[in-house]
Coordinates of C-alpha atoms in Angstrom, one line a residue:
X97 CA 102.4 -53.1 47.8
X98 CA 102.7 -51.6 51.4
X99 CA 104.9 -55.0 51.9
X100 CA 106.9 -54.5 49.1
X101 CA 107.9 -50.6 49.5
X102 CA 108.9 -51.3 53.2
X103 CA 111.0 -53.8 52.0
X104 CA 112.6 -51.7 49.7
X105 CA 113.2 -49.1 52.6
X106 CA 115.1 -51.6 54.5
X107 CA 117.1 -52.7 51.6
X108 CA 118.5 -49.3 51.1
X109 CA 118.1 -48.1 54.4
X110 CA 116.4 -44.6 52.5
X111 CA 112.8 -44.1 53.9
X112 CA 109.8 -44.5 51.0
X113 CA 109.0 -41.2 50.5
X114 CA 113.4 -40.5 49.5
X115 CA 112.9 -43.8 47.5
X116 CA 109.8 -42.3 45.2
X117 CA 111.1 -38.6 45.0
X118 CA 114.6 -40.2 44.0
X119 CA 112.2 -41.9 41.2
X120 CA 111.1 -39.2 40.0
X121 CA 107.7 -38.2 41.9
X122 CA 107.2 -34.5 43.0
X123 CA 103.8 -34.4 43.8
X124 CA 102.7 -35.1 47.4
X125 CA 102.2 -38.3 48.9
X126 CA 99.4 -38.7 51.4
X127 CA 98.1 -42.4 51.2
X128 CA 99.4 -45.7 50.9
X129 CA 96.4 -45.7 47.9
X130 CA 98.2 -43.0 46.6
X131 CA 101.2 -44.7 45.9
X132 CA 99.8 -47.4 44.3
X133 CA 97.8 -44.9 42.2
X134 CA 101.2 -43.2 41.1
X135 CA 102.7 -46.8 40.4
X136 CA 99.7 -48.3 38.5
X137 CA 99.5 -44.9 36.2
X138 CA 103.4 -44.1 35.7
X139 CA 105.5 -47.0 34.3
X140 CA 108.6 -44.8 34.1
X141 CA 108.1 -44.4 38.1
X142 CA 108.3 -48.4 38.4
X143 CA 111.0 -48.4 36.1
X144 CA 113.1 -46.3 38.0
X145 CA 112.6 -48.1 41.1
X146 CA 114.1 -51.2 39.4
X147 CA 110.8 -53.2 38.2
X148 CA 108.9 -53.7 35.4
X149 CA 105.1 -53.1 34.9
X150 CA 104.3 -56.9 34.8
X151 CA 106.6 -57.5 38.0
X152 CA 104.4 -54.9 40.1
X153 CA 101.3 -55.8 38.8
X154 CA 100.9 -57.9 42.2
X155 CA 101.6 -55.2 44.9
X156 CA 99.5 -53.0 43.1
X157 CA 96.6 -55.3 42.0
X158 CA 93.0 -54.7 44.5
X159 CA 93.3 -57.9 46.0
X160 CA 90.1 -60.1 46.1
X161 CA 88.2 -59.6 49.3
X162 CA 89.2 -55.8 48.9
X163 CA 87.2 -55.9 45.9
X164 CA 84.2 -58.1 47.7
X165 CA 84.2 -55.7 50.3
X166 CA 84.2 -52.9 48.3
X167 CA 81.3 -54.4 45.9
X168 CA 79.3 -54.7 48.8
X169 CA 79.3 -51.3 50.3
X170 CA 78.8 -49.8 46.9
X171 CA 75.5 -52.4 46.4
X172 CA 74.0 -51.7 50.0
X173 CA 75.1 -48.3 50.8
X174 CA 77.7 -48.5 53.4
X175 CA 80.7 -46.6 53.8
X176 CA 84.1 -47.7 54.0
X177 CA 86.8 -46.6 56.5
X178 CA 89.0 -43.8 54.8
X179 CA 91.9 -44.0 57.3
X180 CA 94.6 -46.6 56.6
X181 CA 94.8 -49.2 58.8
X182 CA 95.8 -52.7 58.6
X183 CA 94.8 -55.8 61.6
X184 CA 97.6 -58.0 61.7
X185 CA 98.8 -61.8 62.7
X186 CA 101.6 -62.3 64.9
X187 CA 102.3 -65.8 63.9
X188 CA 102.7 -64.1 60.4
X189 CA 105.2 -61.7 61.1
X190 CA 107.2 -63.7 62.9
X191 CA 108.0 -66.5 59.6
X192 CA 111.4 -65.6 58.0
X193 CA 110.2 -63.5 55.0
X194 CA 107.2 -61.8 56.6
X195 CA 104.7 -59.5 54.6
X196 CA 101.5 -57.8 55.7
X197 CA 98.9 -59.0 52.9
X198 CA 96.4 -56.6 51.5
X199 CA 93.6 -58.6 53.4
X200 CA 94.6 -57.0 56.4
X201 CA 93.6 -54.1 55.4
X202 CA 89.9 -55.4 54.9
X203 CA 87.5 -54.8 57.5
X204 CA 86.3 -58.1 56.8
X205 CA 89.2 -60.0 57.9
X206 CA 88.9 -61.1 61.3
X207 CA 91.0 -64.8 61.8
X208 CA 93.9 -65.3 60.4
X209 CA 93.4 -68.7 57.1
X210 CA 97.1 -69.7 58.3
X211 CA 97.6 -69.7 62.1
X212 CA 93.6 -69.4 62.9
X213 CA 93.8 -66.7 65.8
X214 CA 92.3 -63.5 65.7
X215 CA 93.7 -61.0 64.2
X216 CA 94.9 -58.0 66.2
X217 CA 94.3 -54.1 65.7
X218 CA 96.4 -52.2 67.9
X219 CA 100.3 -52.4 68.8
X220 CA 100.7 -54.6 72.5
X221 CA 103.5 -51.4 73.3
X222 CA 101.8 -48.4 71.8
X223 CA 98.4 -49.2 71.1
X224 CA 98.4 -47.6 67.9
X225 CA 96.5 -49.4 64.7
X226 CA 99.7 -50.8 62.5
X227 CA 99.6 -47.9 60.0
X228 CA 97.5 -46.0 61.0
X229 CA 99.1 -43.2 60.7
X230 CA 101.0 -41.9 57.6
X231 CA 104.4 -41.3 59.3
X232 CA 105.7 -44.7 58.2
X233 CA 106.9 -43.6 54.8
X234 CA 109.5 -41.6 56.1
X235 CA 110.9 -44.0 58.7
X236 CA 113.3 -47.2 57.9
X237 CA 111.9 -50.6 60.0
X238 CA 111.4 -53.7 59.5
X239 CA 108.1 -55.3 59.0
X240 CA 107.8 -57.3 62.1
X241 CA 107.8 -53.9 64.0
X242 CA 105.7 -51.7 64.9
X243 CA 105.9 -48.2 62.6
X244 CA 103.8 -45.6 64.5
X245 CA 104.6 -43.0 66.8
X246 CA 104.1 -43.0 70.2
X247 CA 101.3 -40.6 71.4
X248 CA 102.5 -38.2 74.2
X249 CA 101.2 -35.8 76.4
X250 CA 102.1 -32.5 75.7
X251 CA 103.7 -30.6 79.1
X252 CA 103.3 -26.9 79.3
X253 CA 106.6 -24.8 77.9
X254 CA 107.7 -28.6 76.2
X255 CA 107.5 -29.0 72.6
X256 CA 105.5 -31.9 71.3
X257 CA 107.5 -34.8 71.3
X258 CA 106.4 -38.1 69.3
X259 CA 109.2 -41.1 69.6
X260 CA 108.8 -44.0 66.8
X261 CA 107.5 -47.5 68.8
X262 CA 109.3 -49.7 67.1
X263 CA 107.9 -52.4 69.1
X264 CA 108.2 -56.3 68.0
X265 CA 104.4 -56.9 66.5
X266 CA 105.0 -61.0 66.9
X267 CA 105.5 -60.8 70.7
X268 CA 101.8 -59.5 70.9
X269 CA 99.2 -61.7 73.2
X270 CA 96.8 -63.5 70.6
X271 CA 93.5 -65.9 70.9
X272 CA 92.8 -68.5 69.3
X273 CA 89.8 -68.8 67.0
X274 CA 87.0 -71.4 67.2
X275 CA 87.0 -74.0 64.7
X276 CA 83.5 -72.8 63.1
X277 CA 84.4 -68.9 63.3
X278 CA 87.8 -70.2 61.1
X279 CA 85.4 -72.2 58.6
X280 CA 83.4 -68.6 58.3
X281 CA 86.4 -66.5 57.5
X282 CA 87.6 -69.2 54.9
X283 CA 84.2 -69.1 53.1
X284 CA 84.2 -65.0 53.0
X285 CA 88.0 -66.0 51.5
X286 CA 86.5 -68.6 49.1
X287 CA 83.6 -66.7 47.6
X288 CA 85.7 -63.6 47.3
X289 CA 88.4 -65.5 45.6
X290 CA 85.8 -66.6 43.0
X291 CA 84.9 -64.7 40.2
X292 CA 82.0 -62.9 41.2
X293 CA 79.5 -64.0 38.8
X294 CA 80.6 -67.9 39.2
X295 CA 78.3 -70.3 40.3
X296 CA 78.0 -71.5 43.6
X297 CA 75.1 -74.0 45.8
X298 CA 73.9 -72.2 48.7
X299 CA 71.0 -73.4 50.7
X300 CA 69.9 -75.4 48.1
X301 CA 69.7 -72.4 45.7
X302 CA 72.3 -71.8 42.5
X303 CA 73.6 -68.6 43.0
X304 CA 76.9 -66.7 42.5
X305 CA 79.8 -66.2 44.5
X306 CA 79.1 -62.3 44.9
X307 CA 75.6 -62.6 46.0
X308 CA 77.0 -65.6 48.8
X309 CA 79.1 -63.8 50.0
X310 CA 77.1 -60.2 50.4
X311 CA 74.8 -62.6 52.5
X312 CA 77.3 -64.2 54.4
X313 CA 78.3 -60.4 55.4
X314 CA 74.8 -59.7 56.0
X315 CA 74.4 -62.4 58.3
X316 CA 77.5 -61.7 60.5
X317 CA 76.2 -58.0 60.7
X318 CA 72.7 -59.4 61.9
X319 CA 74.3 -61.5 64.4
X320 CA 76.1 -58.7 65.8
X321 CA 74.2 -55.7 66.4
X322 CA 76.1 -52.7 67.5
X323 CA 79.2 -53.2 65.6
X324 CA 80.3 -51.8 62.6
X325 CA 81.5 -54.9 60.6
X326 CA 83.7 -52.1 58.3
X327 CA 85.5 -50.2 61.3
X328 CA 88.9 -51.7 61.2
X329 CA 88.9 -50.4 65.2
X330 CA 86.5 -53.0 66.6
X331 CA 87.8 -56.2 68.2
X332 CA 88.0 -59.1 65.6
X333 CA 87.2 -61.3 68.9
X334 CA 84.0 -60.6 69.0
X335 CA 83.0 -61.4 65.4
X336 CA 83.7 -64.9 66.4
X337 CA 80.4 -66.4 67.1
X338 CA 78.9 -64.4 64.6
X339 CA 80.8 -65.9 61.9
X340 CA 80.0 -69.2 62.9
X341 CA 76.4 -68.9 63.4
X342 CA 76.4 -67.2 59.5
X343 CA 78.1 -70.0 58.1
X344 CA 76.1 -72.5 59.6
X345 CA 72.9 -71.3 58.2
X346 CA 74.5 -70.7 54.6
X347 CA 75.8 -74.0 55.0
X348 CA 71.8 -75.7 55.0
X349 CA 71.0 -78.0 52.6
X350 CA 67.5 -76.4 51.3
X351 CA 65.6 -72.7 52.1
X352 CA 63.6 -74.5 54.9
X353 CA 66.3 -75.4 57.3
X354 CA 68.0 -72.2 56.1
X355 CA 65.2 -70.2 57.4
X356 CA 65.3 -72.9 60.6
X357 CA 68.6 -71.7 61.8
X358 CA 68.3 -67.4 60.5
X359 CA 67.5 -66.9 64.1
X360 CA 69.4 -63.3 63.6
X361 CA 67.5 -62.1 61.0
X362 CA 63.9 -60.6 62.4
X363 CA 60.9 -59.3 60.5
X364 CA 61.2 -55.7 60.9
X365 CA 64.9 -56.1 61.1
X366 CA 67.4 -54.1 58.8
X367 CA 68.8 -57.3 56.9
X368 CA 65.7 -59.2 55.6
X369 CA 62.4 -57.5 56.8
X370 CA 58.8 -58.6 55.7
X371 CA 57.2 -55.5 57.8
X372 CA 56.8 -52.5 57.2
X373 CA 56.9 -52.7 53.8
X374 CA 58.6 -48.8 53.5
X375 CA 61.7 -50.5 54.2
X376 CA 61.3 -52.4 51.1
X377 CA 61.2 -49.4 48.7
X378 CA 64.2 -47.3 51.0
X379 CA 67.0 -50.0 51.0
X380 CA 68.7 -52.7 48.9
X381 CA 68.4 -56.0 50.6
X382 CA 70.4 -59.8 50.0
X383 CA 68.1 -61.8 47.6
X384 CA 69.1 -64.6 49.4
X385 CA 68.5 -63.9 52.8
X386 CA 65.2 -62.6 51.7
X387 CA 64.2 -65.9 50.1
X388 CA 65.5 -67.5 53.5
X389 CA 63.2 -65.8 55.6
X390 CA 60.5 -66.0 52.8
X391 CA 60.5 -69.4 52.3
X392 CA 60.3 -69.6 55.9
X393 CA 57.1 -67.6 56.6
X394 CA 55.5 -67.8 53.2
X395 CA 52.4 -70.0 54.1
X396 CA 51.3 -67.6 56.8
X397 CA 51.7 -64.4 54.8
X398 CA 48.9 -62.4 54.0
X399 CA 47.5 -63.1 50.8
X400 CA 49.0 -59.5 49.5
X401 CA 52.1 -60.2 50.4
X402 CA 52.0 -63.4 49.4
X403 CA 51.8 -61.8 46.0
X404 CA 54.0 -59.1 46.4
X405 CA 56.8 -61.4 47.5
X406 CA 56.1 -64.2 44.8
X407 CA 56.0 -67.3 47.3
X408 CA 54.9 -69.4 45.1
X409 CA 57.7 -69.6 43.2
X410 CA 61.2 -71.7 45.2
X411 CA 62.5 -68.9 46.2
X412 CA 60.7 -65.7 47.1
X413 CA 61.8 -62.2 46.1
X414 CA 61.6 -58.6 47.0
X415 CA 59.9 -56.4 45.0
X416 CA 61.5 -54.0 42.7
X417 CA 61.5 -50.7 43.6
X418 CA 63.0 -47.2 41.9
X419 CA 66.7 -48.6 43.8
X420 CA 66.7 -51.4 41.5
X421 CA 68.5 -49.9 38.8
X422 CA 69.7 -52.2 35.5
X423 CA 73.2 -52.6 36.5
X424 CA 72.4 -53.3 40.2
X425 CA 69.1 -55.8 39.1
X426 CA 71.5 -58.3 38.6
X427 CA 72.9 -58.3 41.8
X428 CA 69.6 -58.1 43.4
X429 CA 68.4 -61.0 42.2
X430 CA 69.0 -64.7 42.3
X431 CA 69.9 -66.7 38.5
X432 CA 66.5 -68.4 38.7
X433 CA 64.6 -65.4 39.1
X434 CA 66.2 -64.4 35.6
X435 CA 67.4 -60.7 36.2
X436 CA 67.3 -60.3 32.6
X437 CA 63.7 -60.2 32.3
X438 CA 61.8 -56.7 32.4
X439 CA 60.3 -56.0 35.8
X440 CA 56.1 -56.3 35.8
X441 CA 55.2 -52.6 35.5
X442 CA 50.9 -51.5 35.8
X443 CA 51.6 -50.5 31.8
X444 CA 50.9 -54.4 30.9
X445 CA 48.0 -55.1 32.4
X446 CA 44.9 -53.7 31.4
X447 CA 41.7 -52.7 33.9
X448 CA 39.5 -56.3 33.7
X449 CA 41.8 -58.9 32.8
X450 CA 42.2 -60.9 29.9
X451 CA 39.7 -63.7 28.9
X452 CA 40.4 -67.4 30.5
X453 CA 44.0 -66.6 32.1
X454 CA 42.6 -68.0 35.4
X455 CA 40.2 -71.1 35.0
X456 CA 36.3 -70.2 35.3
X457 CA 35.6 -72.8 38.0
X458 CA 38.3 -71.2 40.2
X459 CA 36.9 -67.5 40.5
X460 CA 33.2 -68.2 41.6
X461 CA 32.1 -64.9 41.5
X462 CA 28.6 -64.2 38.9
X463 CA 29.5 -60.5 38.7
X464 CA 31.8 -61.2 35.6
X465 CA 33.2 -56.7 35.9
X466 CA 34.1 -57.0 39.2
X467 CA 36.0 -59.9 39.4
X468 CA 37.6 -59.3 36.6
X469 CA 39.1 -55.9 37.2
X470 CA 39.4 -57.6 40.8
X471 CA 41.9 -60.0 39.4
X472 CA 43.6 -57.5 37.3
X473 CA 44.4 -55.5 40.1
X474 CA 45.9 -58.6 41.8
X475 CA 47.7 -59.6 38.5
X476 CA 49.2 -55.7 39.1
X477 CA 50.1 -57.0 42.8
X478 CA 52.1 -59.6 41.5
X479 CA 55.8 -58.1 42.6
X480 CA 54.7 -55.0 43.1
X481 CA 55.1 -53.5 46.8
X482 CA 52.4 -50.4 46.2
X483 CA 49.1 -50.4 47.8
X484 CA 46.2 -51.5 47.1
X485 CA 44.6 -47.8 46.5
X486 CA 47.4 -47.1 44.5
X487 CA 47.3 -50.0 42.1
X488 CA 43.3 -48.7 42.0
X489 CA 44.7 -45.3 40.4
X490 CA 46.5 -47.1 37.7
X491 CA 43.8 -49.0 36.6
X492 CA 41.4 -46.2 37.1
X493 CA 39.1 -48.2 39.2
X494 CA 36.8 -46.8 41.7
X495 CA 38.0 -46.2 45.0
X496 CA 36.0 -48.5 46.7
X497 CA 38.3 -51.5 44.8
X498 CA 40.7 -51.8 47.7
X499 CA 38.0 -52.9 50.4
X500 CA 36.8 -55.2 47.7
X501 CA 39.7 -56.9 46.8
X502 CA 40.2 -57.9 50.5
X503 CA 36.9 -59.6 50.5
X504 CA 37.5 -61.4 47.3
X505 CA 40.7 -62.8 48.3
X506 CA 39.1 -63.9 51.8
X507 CA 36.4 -65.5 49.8
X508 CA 38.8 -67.3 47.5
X509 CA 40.7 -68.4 50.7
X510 CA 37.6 -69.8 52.1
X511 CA 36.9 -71.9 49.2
X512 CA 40.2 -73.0 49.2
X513 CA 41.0 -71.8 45.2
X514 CA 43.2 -69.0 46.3
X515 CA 46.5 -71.6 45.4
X516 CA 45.7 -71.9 41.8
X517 CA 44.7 -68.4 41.4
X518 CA 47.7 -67.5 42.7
X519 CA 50.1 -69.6 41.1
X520 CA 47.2 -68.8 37.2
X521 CA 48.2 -65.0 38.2
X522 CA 52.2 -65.6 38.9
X523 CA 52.4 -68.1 36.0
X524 CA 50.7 -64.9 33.6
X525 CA 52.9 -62.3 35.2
X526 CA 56.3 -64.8 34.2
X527 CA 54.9 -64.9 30.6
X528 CA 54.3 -61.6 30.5
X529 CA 57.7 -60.9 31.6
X530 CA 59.2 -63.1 28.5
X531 CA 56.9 -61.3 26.2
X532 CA 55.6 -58.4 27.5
X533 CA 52.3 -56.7 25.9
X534 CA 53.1 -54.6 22.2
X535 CA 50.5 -52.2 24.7
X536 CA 51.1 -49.7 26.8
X537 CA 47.9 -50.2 28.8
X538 CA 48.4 -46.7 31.2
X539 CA 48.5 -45.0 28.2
X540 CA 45.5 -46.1 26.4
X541 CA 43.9 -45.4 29.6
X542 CA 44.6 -41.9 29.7
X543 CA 44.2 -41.4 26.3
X544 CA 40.8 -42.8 26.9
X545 CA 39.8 -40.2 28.8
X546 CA 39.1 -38.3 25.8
X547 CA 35.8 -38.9 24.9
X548 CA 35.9 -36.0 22.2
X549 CA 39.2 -38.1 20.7
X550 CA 37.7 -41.3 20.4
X551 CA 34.1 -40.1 19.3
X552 CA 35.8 -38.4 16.2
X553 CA 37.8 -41.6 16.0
X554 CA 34.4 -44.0 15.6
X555 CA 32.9 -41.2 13.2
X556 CA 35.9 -41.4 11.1
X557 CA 35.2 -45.8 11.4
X558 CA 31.5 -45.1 10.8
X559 CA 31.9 -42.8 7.6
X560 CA 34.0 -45.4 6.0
X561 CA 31.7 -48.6 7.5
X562 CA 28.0 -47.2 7.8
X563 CA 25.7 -49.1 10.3
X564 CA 22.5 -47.9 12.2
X565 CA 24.1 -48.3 15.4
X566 CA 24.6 -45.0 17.8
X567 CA 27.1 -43.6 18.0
X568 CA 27.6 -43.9 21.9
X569 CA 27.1 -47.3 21.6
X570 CA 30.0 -47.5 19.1
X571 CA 31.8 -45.0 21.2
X572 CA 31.0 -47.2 24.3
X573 CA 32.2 -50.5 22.2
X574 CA 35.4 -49.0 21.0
X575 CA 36.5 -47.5 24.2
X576 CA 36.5 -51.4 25.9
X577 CA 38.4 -52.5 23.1
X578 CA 41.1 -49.8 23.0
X579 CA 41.9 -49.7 26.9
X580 CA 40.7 -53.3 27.8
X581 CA 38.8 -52.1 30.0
X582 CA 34.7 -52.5 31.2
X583 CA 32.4 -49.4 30.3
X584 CA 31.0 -50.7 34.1
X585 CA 34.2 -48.5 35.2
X586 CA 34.5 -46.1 31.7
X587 CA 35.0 -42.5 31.8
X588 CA 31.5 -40.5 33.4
X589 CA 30.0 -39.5 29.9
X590 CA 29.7 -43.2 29.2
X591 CA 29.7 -45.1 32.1
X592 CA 26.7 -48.0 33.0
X593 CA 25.7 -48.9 35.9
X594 CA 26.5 -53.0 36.2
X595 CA 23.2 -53.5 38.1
X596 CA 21.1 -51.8 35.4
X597 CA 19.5 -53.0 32.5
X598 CA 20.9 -50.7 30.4
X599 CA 24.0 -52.5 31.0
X600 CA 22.5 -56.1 31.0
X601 CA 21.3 -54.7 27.5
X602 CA 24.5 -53.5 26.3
X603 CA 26.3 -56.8 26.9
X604 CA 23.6 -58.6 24.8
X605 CA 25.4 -56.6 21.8
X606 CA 27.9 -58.3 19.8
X607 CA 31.1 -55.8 18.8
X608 CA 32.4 -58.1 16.5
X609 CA 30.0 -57.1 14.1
X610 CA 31.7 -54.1 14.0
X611 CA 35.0 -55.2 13.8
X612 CA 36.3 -53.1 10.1
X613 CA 34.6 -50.2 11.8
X614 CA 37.0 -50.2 14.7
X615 CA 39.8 -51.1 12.9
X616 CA 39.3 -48.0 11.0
X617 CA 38.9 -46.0 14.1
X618 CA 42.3 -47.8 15.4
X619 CA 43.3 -46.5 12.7
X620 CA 42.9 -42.7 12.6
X621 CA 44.7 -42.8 16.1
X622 CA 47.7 -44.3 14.8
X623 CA 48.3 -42.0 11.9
X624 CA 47.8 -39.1 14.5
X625 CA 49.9 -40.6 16.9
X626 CA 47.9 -41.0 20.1
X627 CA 48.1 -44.8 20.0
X628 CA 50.5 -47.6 19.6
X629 CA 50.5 -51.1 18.8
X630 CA 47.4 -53.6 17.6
X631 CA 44.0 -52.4 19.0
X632 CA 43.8 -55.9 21.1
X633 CA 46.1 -58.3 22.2
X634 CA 45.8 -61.5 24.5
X635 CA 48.8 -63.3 25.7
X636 CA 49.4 -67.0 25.2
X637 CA 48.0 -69.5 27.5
X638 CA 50.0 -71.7 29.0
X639 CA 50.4 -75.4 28.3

């Protein structure tokens, strides 16, 4: 567009800003987006300039890598440069139609695809950015030269005085780039070409073109630390090496050698950190950068983050956290983790879990309560970057839980099961994902908290089904089956001691036998809405 109008200046020897107010425009012009704003939203402007709608549609069009680039500070929170400048290539200017192409005006672009030299930023006469100022549209030149002002000095009792450069851009000194850096700048070209949900094989893994090339960008950022890759003032020079290095570890044939040659990307860095894990929850992060440096660490992660980041899957993955919004899931997650599928939440998993989901022999552990609200607050690890106190508090477990857990996975480690139970407890958490519980298990917890609610609720069961068992029993009984839970870790009033007879007793008792009876109480909560879905549900095993 920028090419276009100037061209049109020189034509008719009438600066822009005559051409558009002879057009028809009234309202100030302050931007070169402006004017492509006033072109893309009045056709009767275009057609007064000469053109039709379908002829401008290229000068006015956000060009591909504009779009990339744009895309990617939107997704990780940068900000683009507001002033107007544009990097240039001599070589470029200098052919016998020249034009300055809207990728000049991306941050991004560092070496020219044509000539492969660097692209410069500044005027060899003036040192001015090419259009960096606004002044252009009222001044006639041609598009080799430069169309700043000169900056002055201002002398005491002298006006201001700024003379137009005019200096010949193609004459500027220029470097030429390395072979490598040119095969970087081609592949941020190629992937921001591509429609950004195409496919693409990077590192071994299918991904799309938008989430190659916000990792490619990642990775030249990492490799140089310091520079703002989206100020169009620093020195395209020294992204050289930078862009090599990036393209040679996107350019890996699997995760492993990937991860080999990330040498820029550190744990506690701000591109793909594993520690601390607040940085996980405070920023949005490359899913494939972090399955690069995953995949490269994963077998000497603690066994927490082992869960947290899913290693046992090909590719690892952040957790999701309250940045991970629907419409930006998708971009923060690779095609095989399926970014369609509901994130795990604590709502789907109850406080012991369910019956047989991790084989017997694996678990080892006699004391059937506490390893199985042990594994349910793993299960709740699974993708989940919150602590292990924290998961405690959803599952209302007692606060000793989190120092118990540690041992239990140390123990599982030393008997060498941990694997399976791992991959048992990732495996559950992927079904649960494709069919997630009818039960909200957080609620029925609180809701169970109401001993005075669910007592009426079994006396309502026991009118209709009489039986000569107590009715704290019954309350006991129907309280496990409603929150899935373990009266070992009940609410106070009915609470048993695991290492009492009392409760040796109580798990003696069968509750099926009482099956119509808490149906009935089921029920009664239903019709007075303080429950949803079946009293009891178990997910499918696997096959």
């Amino acid at each position: 567009m920028l090419s276009w109008m100037r061209r049109l200046a020189v034509r008719y020897d009438v600066p822009v800003r005559d051409l558009l107010r002879g057009a028809g425009t009234r309202r100030r012009i302050s931007s070169s987006r402006t004017i492509a704003t006033r072109l893309r939203n009045q056709p009767g402007l275009v057609a007064r300039l000469g053109l039709t709608a379908e002829q401008t549609k290229p000068f006015i069009k956000v060009q591909p890598l504009t779009a990339a680039t744009t895309n990617y500070s939107a997704t990780f929170g940068h900000s683009l440069p507001s002033q107007p400048q544009f990097r240039y290539c001599p070589y470029c200017l200098a052919e016998a139609d020249p034009w300055w192409p809207d990728h000049w005006h991306s941050p991004l672009s560092w070496i020219c695809p044509t000539h492969h030299i660097y692209l410069l930023n500044a005027c060899p006469a003036c040192g001015q950015p090419p259009h960096g100022q606004f002044a252009w549209i009222g001044h006639v030149i041609e598009l080799h030269r430069c169309p700043s002002r000169r900056p002055t000095t201002p002398r005491a009792g002298h006006q201001r005085s700024h003379e137009w450069c005019n200096a010949d851009l193609t004459t500027a000194p220029t470097t030429t780039a390395a072979p490598a850096g040119v095969a970087g700048q081609q592949l941020l070209h190629d992937w921001a070409n591509d429609p950004p949900t195409a496919p693409v094989t990077v590192a071994g893994l299918d991904v799309t073109h938008r989430i190659a090339f916000q990792a490619l960008v990642e990775l030249i950022d990492a490799g140089t630390p310091g520079v703002d890759l989206l100020d169009l003032a620093d020195d395209p020079a020294e992204m050289g090496p930078a862009l090599a290095d990036a393209a040679h570890v996107l350019s890996a044939a699997d995760l492993s050698s990937a991860a080999d040659r990330a040498t820029m990307l550190t744990y506690d860095g701000p591109h793909a950190p594993v520690r601390p894990t607040s940085r996980l929850t405070n920023h949005r992060y490359s899913p494939l950068l972090a399955a690069i440096q995953l995949a490269g660490i994963r077998d000497h992660l603690p066994t927490a983050d082992q869960m947290m980041f899913r290693t046992v899957h090909h590719a690892p993955r952040y957790p999701a956290t309250h940045l991970h919004d629907p419409q930006q899931i998708r971009q923060l997650r690779l095609p095989e983790h399926n970014p369609r599928l509901p994130e795990p939440t604590p709502a789907w998993i109850p406080q012991t879990i369910w019956p047989l989901c991790v084989p017997e022999p694996l678990l080892g552990c006699t004391n059937h309560a506490l390893r199985d609200s042990l594994l349910a607050m793993a299960l709740v690890k699974i993708g989940n970057h919150e602590q292990w106190m924290k998961i405690c508090q959803h599952l209302r477990l007692p606060a000793t839980h989190p120092n118990r857990i540690g041992t239990y996975l140390r123990y599982a480690q030393a008997r060498g099961t941990w694997p399976a139970i791992h991959t048992a407890l990732d495996s559950l958490i992927t079904r649960l994902q494709h069919h997630p519980p009818p039960i909200d298990y957080q609620q029925r917890r609180m809701t169970g908290r109401n001993i005075n609610l669910l007592t009426e609720a079994v006396q309502v069961g026991r009118r209709q089904h009489p039986t000569d068992t107590g009715l704290r029993t019954l309350t006991r009984q129907f309280w496990e089956r409603f929150t899935a839970g373990d009266i070992a870790y009940g609410p106070e009033a009915l609470r048993l001691d695991p290492d009492t007879p009392s409760y040796a007793d109580y798990r003696r008792l069968n509750p099926l036998r009482h099956a119509d009876l808490f149906h009935s109480a089921h029920q009664y909560l239903l019709a007075i809405h303080m429950a949803e879905g079946p009293l009891i549900w178990t997910p499918e095993q696997s096959r």
